[in-house]
Short mmCIF file of C-alpha atoms and ligand atoms in Angstrom, two decimals:
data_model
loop_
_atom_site.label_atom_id
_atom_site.label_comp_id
_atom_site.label_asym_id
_atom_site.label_seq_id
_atom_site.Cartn_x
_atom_site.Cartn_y
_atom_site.Cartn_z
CA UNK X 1 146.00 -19.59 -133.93
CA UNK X 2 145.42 -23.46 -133.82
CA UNK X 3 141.99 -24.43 -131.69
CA UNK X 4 141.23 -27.88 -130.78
CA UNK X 5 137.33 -28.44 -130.51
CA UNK X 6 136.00 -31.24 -128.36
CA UNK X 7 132.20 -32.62 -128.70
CA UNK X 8 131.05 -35.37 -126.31
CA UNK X 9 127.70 -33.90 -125.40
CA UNK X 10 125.59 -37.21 -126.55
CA UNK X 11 126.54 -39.51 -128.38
CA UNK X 12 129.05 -38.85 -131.11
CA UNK X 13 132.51 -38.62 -129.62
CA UNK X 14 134.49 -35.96 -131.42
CA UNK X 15 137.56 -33.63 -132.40
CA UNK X 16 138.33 -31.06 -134.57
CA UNK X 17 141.29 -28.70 -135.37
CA UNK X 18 140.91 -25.44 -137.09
CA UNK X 19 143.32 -22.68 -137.61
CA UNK X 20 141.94 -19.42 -137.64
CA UNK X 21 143.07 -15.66 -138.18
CA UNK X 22 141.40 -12.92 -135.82
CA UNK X 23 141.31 -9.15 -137.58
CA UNK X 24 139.52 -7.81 -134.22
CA UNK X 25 136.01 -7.51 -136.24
CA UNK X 26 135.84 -10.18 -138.14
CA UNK X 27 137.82 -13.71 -138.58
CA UNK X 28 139.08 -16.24 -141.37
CA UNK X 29 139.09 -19.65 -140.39
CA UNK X 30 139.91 -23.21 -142.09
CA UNK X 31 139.49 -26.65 -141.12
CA UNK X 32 142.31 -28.51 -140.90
CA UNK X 33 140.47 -32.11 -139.59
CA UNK X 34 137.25 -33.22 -138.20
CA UNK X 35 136.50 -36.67 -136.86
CA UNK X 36 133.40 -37.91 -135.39
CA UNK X 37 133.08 -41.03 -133.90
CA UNK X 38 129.60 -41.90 -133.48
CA UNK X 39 128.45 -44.41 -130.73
CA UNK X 40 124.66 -44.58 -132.28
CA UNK X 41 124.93 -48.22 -132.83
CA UNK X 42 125.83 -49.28 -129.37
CA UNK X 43 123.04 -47.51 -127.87
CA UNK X 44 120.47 -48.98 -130.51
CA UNK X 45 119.24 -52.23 -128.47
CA UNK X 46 118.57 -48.90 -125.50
CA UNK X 47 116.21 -47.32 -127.67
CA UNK X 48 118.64 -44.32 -126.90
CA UNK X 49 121.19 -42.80 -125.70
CA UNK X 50 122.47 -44.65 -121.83
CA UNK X 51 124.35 -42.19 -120.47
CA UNK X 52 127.21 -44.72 -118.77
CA UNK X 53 127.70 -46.17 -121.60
CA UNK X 54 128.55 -42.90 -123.46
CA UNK X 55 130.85 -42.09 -120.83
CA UNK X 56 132.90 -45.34 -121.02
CA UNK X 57 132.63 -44.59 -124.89
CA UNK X 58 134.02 -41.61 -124.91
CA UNK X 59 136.36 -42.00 -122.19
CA UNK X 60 138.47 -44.53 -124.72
CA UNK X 61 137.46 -43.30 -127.77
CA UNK X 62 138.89 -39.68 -127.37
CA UNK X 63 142.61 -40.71 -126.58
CA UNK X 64 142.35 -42.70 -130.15
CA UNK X 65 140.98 -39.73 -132.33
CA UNK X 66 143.42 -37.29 -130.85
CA UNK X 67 146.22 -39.84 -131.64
CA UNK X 68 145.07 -39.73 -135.66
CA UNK X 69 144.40 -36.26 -135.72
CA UNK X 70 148.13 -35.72 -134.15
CA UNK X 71 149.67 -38.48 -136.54
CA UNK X 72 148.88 -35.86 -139.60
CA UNK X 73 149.39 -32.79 -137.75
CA UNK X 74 152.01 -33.64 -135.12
CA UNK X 75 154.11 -30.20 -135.82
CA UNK X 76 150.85 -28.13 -135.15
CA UNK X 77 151.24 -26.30 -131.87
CA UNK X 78 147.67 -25.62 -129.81
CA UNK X 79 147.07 -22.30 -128.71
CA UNK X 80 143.41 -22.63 -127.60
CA UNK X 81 141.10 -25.70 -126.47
CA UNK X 82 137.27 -25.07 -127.12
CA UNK X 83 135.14 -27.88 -125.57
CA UNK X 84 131.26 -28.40 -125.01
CA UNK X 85 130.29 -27.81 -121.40
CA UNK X 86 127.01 -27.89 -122.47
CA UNK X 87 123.65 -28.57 -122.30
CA UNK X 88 124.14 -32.11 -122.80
CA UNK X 89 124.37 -35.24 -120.90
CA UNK X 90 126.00 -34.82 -118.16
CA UNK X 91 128.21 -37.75 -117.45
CA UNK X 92 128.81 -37.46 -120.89
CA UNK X 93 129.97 -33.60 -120.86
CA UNK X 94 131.97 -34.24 -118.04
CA UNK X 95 134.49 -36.98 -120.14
CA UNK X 96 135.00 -33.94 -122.65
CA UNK X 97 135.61 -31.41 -119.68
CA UNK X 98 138.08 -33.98 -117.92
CA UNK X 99 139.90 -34.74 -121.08
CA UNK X 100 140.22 -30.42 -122.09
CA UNK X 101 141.43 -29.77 -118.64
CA UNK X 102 144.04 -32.60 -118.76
CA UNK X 103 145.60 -31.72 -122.06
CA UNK X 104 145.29 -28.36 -121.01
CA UNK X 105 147.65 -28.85 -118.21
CA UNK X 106 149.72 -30.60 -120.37
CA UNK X 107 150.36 -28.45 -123.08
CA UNK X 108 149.42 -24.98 -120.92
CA UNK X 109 146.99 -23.71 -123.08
CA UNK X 110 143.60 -22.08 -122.46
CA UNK X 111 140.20 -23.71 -122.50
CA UNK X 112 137.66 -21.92 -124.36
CA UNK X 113 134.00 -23.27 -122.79
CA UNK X 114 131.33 -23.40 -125.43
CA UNK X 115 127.58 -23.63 -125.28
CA UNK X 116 126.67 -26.91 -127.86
CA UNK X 117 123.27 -24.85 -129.33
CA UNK X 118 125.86 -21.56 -129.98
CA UNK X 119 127.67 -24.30 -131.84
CA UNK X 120 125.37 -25.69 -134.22
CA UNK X 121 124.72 -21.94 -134.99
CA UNK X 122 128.19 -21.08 -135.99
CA UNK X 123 128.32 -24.57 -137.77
CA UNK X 124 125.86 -23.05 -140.44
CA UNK X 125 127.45 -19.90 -141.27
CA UNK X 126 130.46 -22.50 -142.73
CA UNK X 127 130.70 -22.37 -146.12
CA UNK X 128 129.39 -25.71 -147.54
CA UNK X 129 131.32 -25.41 -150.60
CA UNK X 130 134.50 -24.24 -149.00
CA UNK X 131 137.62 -26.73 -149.49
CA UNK X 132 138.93 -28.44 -146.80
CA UNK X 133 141.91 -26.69 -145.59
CA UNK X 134 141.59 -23.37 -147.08
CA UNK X 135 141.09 -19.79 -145.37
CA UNK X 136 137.49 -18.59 -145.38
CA UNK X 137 135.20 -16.52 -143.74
CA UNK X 138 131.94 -17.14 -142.02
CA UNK X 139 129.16 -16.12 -144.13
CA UNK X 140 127.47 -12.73 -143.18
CA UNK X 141 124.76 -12.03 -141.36
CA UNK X 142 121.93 -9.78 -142.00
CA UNK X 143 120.68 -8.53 -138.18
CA UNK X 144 118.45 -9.52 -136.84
CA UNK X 145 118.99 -13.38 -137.77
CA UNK X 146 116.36 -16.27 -136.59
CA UNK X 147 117.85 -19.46 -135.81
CA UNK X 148 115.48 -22.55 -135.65
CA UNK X 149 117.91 -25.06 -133.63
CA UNK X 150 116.42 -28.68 -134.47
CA UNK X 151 118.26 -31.74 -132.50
CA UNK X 152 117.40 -34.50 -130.45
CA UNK X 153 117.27 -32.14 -126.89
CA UNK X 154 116.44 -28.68 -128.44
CA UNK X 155 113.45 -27.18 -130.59
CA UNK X 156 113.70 -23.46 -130.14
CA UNK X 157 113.49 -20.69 -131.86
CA UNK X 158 116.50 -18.36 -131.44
CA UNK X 159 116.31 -14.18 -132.18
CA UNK X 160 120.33 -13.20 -132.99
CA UNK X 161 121.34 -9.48 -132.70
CA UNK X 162 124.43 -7.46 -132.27
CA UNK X 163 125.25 -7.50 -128.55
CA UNK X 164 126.39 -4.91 -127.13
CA UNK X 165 130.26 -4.52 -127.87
CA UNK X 166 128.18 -4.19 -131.85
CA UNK X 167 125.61 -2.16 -130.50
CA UNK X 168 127.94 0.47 -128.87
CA UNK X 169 130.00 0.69 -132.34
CA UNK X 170 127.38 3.24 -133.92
CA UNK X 171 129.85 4.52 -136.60
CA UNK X 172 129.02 1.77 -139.07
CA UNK X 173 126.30 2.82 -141.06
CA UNK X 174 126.45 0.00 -143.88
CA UNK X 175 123.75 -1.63 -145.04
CA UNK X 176 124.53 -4.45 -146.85
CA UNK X 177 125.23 -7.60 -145.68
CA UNK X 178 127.78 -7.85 -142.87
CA UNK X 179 130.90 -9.89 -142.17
CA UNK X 180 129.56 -12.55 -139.35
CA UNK X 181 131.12 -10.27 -136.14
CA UNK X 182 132.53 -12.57 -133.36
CA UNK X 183 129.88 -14.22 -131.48
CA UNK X 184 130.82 -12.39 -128.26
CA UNK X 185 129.34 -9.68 -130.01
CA UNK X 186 125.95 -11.32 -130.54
CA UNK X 187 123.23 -11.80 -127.96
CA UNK X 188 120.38 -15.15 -128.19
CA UNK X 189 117.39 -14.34 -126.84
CA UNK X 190 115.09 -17.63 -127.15
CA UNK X 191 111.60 -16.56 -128.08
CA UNK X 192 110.01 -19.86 -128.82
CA UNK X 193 110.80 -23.70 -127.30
CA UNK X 194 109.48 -26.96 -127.14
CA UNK X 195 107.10 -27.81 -123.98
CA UNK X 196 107.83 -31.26 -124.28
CA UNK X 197 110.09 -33.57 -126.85
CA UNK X 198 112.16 -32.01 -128.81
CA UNK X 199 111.86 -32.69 -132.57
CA UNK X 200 114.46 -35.24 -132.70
CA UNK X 201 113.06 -36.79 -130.22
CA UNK X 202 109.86 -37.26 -131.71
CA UNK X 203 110.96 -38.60 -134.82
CA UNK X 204 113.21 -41.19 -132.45
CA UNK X 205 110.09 -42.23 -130.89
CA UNK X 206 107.97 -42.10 -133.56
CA UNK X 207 110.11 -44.01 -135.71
CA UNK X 208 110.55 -46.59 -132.73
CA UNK X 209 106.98 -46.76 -132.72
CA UNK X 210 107.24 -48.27 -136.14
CA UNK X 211 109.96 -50.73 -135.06
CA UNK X 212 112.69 -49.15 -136.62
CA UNK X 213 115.58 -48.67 -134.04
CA UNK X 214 117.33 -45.76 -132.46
CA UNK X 215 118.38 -43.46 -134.25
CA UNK X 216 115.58 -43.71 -136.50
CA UNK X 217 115.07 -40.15 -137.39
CA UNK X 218 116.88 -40.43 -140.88
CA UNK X 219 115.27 -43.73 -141.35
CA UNK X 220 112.13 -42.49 -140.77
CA UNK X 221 112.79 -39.67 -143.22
CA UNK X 222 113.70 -42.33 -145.94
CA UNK X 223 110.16 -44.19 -145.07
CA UNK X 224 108.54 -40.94 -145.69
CA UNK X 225 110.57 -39.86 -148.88
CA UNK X 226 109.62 -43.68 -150.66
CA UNK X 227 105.60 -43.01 -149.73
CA UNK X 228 106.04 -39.95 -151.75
CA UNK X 229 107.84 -41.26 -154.46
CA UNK X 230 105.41 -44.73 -154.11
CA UNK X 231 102.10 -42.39 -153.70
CA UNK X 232 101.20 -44.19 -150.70
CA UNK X 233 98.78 -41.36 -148.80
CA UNK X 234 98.65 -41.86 -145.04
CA UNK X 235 96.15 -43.86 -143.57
CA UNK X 236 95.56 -41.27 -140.71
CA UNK X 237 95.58 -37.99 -140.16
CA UNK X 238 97.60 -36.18 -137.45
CA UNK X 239 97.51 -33.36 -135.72
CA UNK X 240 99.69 -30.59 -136.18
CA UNK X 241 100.17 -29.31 -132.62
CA UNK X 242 99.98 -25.81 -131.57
CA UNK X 243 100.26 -24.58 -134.99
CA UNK X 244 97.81 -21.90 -134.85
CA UNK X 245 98.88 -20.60 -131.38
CA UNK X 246 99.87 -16.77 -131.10
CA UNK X 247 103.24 -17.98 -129.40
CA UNK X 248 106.36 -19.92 -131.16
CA UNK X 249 106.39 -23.07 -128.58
CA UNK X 250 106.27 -26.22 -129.66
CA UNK X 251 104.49 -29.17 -128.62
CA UNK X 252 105.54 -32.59 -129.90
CA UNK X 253 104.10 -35.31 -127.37
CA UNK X 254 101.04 -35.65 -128.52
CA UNK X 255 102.03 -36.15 -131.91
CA UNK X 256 104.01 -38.96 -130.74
CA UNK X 257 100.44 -40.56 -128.82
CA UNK X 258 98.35 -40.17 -132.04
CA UNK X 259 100.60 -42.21 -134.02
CA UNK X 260 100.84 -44.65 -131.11
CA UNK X 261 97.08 -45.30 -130.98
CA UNK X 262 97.16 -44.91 -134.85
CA UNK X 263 99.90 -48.17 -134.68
CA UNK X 264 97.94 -50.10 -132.10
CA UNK X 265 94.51 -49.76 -133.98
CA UNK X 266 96.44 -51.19 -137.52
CA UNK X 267 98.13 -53.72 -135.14
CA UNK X 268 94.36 -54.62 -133.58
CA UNK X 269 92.95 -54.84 -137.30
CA UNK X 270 95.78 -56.62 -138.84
CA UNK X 271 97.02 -53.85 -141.12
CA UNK X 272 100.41 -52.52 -139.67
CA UNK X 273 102.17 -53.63 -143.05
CA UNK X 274 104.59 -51.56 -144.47
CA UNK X 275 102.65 -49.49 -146.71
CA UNK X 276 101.27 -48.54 -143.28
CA UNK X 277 104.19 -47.58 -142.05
CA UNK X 278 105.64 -45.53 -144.91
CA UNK X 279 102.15 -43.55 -145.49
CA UNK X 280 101.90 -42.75 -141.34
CA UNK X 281 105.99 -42.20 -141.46
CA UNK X 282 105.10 -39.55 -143.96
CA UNK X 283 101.98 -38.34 -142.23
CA UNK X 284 104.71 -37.40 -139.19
CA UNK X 285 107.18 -35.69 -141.36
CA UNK X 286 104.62 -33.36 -142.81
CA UNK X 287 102.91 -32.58 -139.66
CA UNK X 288 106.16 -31.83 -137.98
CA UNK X 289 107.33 -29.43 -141.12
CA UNK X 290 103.79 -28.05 -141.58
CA UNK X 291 104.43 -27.25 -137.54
CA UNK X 292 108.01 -26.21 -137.68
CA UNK X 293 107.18 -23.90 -140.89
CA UNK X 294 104.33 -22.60 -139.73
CA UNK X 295 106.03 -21.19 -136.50
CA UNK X 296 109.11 -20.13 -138.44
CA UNK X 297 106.93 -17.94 -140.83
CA UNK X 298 105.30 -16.61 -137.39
CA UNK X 299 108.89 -16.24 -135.96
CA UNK X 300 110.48 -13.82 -139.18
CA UNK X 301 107.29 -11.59 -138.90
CA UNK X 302 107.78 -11.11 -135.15
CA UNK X 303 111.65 -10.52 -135.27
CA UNK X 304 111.74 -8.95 -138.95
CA UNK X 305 114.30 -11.21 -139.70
CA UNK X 306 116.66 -10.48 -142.45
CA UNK X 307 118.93 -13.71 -142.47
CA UNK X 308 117.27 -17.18 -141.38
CA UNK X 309 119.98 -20.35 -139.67
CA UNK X 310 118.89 -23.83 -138.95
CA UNK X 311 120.84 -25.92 -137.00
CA UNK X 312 121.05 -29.43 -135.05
CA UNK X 313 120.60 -32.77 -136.27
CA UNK X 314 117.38 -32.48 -137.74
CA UNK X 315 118.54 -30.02 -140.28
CA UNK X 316 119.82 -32.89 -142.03
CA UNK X 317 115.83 -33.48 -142.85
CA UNK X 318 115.73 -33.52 -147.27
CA UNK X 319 112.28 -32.26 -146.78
CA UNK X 320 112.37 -29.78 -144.13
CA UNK X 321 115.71 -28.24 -145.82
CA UNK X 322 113.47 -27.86 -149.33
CA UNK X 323 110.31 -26.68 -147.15
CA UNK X 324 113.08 -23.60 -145.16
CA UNK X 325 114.57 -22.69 -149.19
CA UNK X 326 110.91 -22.05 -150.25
CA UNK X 327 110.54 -20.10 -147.17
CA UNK X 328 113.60 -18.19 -147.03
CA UNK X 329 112.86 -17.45 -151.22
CA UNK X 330 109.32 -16.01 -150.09
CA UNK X 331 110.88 -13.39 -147.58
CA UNK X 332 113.33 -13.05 -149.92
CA UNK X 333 116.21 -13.49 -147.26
CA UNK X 334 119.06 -15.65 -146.94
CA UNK X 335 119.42 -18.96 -145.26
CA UNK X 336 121.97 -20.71 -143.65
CA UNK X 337 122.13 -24.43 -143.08
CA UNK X 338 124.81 -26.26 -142.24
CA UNK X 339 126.26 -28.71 -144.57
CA UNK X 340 125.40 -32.71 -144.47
CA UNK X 341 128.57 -33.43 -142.91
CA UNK X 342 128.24 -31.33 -139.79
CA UNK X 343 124.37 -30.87 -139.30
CA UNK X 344 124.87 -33.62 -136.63
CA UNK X 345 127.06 -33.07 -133.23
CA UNK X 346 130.64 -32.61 -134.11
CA UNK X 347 133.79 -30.85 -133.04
CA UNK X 348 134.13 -28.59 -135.57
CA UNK X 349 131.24 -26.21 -134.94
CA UNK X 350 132.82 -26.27 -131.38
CA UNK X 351 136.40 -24.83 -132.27
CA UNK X 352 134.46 -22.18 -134.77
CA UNK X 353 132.50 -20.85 -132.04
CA UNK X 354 134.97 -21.17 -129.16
CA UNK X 355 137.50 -19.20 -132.18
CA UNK X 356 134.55 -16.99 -132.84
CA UNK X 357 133.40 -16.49 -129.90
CA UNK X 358 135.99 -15.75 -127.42
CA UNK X 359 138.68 -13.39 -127.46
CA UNK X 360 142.26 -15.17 -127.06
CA UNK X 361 143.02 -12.42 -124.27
CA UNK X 362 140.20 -13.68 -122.28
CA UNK X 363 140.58 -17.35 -122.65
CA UNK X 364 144.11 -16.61 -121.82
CA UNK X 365 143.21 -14.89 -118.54
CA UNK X 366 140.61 -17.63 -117.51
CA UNK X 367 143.49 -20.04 -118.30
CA UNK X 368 144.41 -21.93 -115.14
CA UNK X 369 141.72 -20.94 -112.85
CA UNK X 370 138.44 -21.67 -114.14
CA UNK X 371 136.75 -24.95 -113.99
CA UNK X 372 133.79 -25.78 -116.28
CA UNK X 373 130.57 -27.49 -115.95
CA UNK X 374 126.90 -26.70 -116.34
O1 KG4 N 401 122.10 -32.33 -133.02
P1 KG4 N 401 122.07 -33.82 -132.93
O2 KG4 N 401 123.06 -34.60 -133.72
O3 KG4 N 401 122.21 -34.27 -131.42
C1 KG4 N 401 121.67 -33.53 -130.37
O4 KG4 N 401 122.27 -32.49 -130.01
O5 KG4 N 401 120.57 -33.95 -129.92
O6 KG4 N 401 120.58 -34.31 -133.32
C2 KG4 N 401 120.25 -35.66 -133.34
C3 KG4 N 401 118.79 -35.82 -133.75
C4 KG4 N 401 118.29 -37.26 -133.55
O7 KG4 N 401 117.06 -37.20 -132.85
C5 KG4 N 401 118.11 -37.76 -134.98
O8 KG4 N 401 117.11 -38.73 -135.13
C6 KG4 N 401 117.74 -36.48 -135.70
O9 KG4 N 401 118.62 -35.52 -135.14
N1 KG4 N 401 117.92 -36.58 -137.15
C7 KG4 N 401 116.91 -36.50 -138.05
C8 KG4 N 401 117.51 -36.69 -139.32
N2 KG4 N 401 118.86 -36.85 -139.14
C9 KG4 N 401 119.09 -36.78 -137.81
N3 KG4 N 401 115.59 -36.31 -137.89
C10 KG4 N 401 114.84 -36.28 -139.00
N4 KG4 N 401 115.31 -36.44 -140.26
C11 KG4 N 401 116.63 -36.64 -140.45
N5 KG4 N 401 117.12 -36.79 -141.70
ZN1 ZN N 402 123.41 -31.24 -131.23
#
C-alpha cells in the first residue's frame, strides 16, 4: 500500500511517500521520496515562527512539492493519506488538514490522522543505514521503551508499552528483541514534561540572546562545539534546573534568564566578545545535557527501560547524541535516534506512523466521515 504523509505543523512544509507491506504483526516499509521545504529563513527577522505567515507558506508551497513528488512517481496509485493534526500551530495544521481532505476527495482515499510527537517516535526506529527505496523493517523494540521527545514545543519524557491488542496476545513468550508491533498496539504514557520552554526553545532564545537569529539552535551548537575545540571555559556558571528533583519535569526558563543577566553584565562591562559568547554558548549546552541526562538516567530506573528513542529536532544535537550512546552503553540497552536527515519535522515519520499505526480497515471505515483537528 502507497501512503502519502503530510507535515505542516511549524515551519517546514512537507511530503513524503512510502510504500509499505502489512503482515498483521509486524510491517516492511520503504521510502520512496521525502521533501521538506523549510520556511526557517522567512521567519528569521520574527525571531520565530509567525503563524500567518506559515500558513500562506504552506498554503503555496504544498501544491509545488506534490507536483515533483508526482513528476517521478506519477503511475503510483494512493491508497492511504497520513497527515499531522497535531499538536502544532494551529493555522498552520489546518493548511495540511485542508489540503489531505481535498486530495482525499479527489482521489477517494482514506485519511490516516497522526499525532506529530507519535511521529518523531516512529521516525527513530528507521533504519539510518537503510537505502532509499528498499523494503525494511522498523527496528525492534525491547518493552518497555523510554522516549525523550526533544523539539522546539515538546520536552517530555515518554514510557512505551504494549497496549492492549499486545497485552491480550499472552502466547508469545519470546524474549529477545521484538519486531516493532504496529503502534496501535503501543500505549504513551508521559511521565515527565517541561513546565515551561521546551528545549528547543531555549536554545532559540538563548542563542537569540547572543544575537544569532532564529533558528539558532544548531548555530548555537556549533558556538559551543568551537569553545571546546578552542578551550575557551565559560565565563559563568549556570544552573542546571531541577536536576536533582525526585520527578522527570523539566524546567528551562530560568536557564534562559541567567544567561540573559549573564549577557547584560558582559554588555555593561564591555566584554560580550565572541569568546564570550562561544564559552557561555557552551556553558548552555552542557547545562541543558547535564539536565536532560540526568533525568533520562532517573527516567530508565523508574520505567526499567530496556530500549531508549530520542526524537524531535533537538536530537540532531552532536553532543547530546554522544552524551545518550554513553548512556544507553552504561545500561547496556539499545538506542534509537533518528537519522540527521529526519531528526527535524518531516513527512516521512508521518506516513510511517500513520502506516504503522493504523489499520487500513479502519482508516477505510473513517474514510468520508471524519473531520480532523485538535
Ligand atoms: O522537531 P522540530 O524540527 O520542530 C518542532 O516540532 O518543534 O524541532 C525544532 C527545534 C528548534 O528549536 C531548533 O533550534 C532545535 O530543534 N534544533 C537544535 C539543533 N538542531 C535543531 N537544538 C540544538 N542543537 C541542534 N543541533
Ligand atoms: Zn517536531
Amino acid at each position: 500500500m502507497y501512503i502519502l504523509g503530510i507535515e505542516t505543523s511549524c515551519d517546514e512544509t512537507a511530503l513524503a511517500l512510502i510504500e509499505t507491506r502489512d503482515f498483521g504483526d509486524t510491517f516492511e516499509c520503504r521510502v520512496i521520496s521525502s521533501l521538506i521545504h523549510s520556511q526557517a529563513e522567512l521567519h528569521s527577522p520574527y525571531g520565530g515562527v509567525f503563524p500567518t505567515l506559515a500558513k500562506r507558506e504552506h498554503e503555496k508551497n504544498l501544491p509545488l512539492l506534490l507536483k515533483e513528488l508526482m513528476a517521478t512517481n506519477s503511475t503510483v496509485h494512493i491508497d492511504a493519506i497520513a497527515v499531522t493534526e497535531g499538536p502544532g500551530l494551529e493555522p498552520a495544521l489546518w493548511t495540511g488538514i485542508v489540503f489531505a481532505e481535498q486530495l482525499a476527495k479527489e482521489w477517494n482515499v482514506p485519511i490516516i490522522p497522526v499525532n506529530h510527537m507519535e511521529g518523531h517516535v516512529i521516525g527513530s526506529l528507521l533504519k539510518s543505514d537503510a537505502p532509499q527505496g528498499e523494503w525494511q523493517s522498523l527496528l525492534p523494540l525491547n518493552m518497555p521503551a523510554l522516549a525523550l521527545l526533544i523539539s522546539g514545543g515538546h520536552t517530555e519524557l515518554v514510557k512505551i508499552e504494549h497496549g492492549e491488542e499486545q497485552a491480550r496476545d499472552t502466547s508469545s513468550e519470546s524474549r529477545g528483541p521484538e519486531p516493532a508491533k504496529r503502534p496501535q498496539a503501543l500505549s504513551y504514557t508521559i511521565i515527565g514534561q517541561t513546565k515551561d520552554d521546551a528545549v528547543g526553545e531555549a536554545f532559540d532564545k538563548t542563542a537569540r540572546l547572543l544575537g544569532i537569529p532564529y533558528p539558532g539552535g544548531p548555530r548555537l551548537s556549533a558556538l559551543a562545539q568551537e569553545a571546546r575545540s578552542e578551550k575557551i571555559e565559560s565565563p559563568v556558571k549556570l544552573p542546571r534546573p531541577m536536576i536533582s528533583s525526585k520527578d522527570l519535569d523539566f524546567s528551562f526558563s530560568g536557564l534562559k534568564t541567567a544567561v540573559l543577566y549573564a549577557v547584560r553584565d558582559a554588555e555593561a562591562a564591555g566584554k560580550l566578545d565572541t569568546s564570550f559568547k562561544k564559552g557561555l554558548a557552551r556553558e548552555f549546552e552542557d547545562a541543558v545535557i547535564e539536565t536532560l541526562s540526568a533525568k533520562l538516567r532517573k527516567a530508565i530506573d523508574q520505567v526499567g527501560a530496556h530500549t531508549i528513542i530520542i526524537g524531535g529536532g533537538v536530537s540532531a544535537n552532536t553532543s547530546l547524541r554522544a552524551q545518550c550512546e554513553a548512556i544507553a552503553a552504561e545500561y547496556g540497552i539499545p538506542l534509537y535516534q533518528p537519522s540527521r536527515h529526519i531528526s527535524g519535522d518531516n513527512a516521512l515519520m508521518i506516513a510511517l506512523a500513520g502506516a504503522f499505526n493504523t489499520p487500513v480497515n479502519r482508516a477505510l471505515k473513517a474514510h468520508g466521515t471524519k473531520r480532523l483537528g485538535n
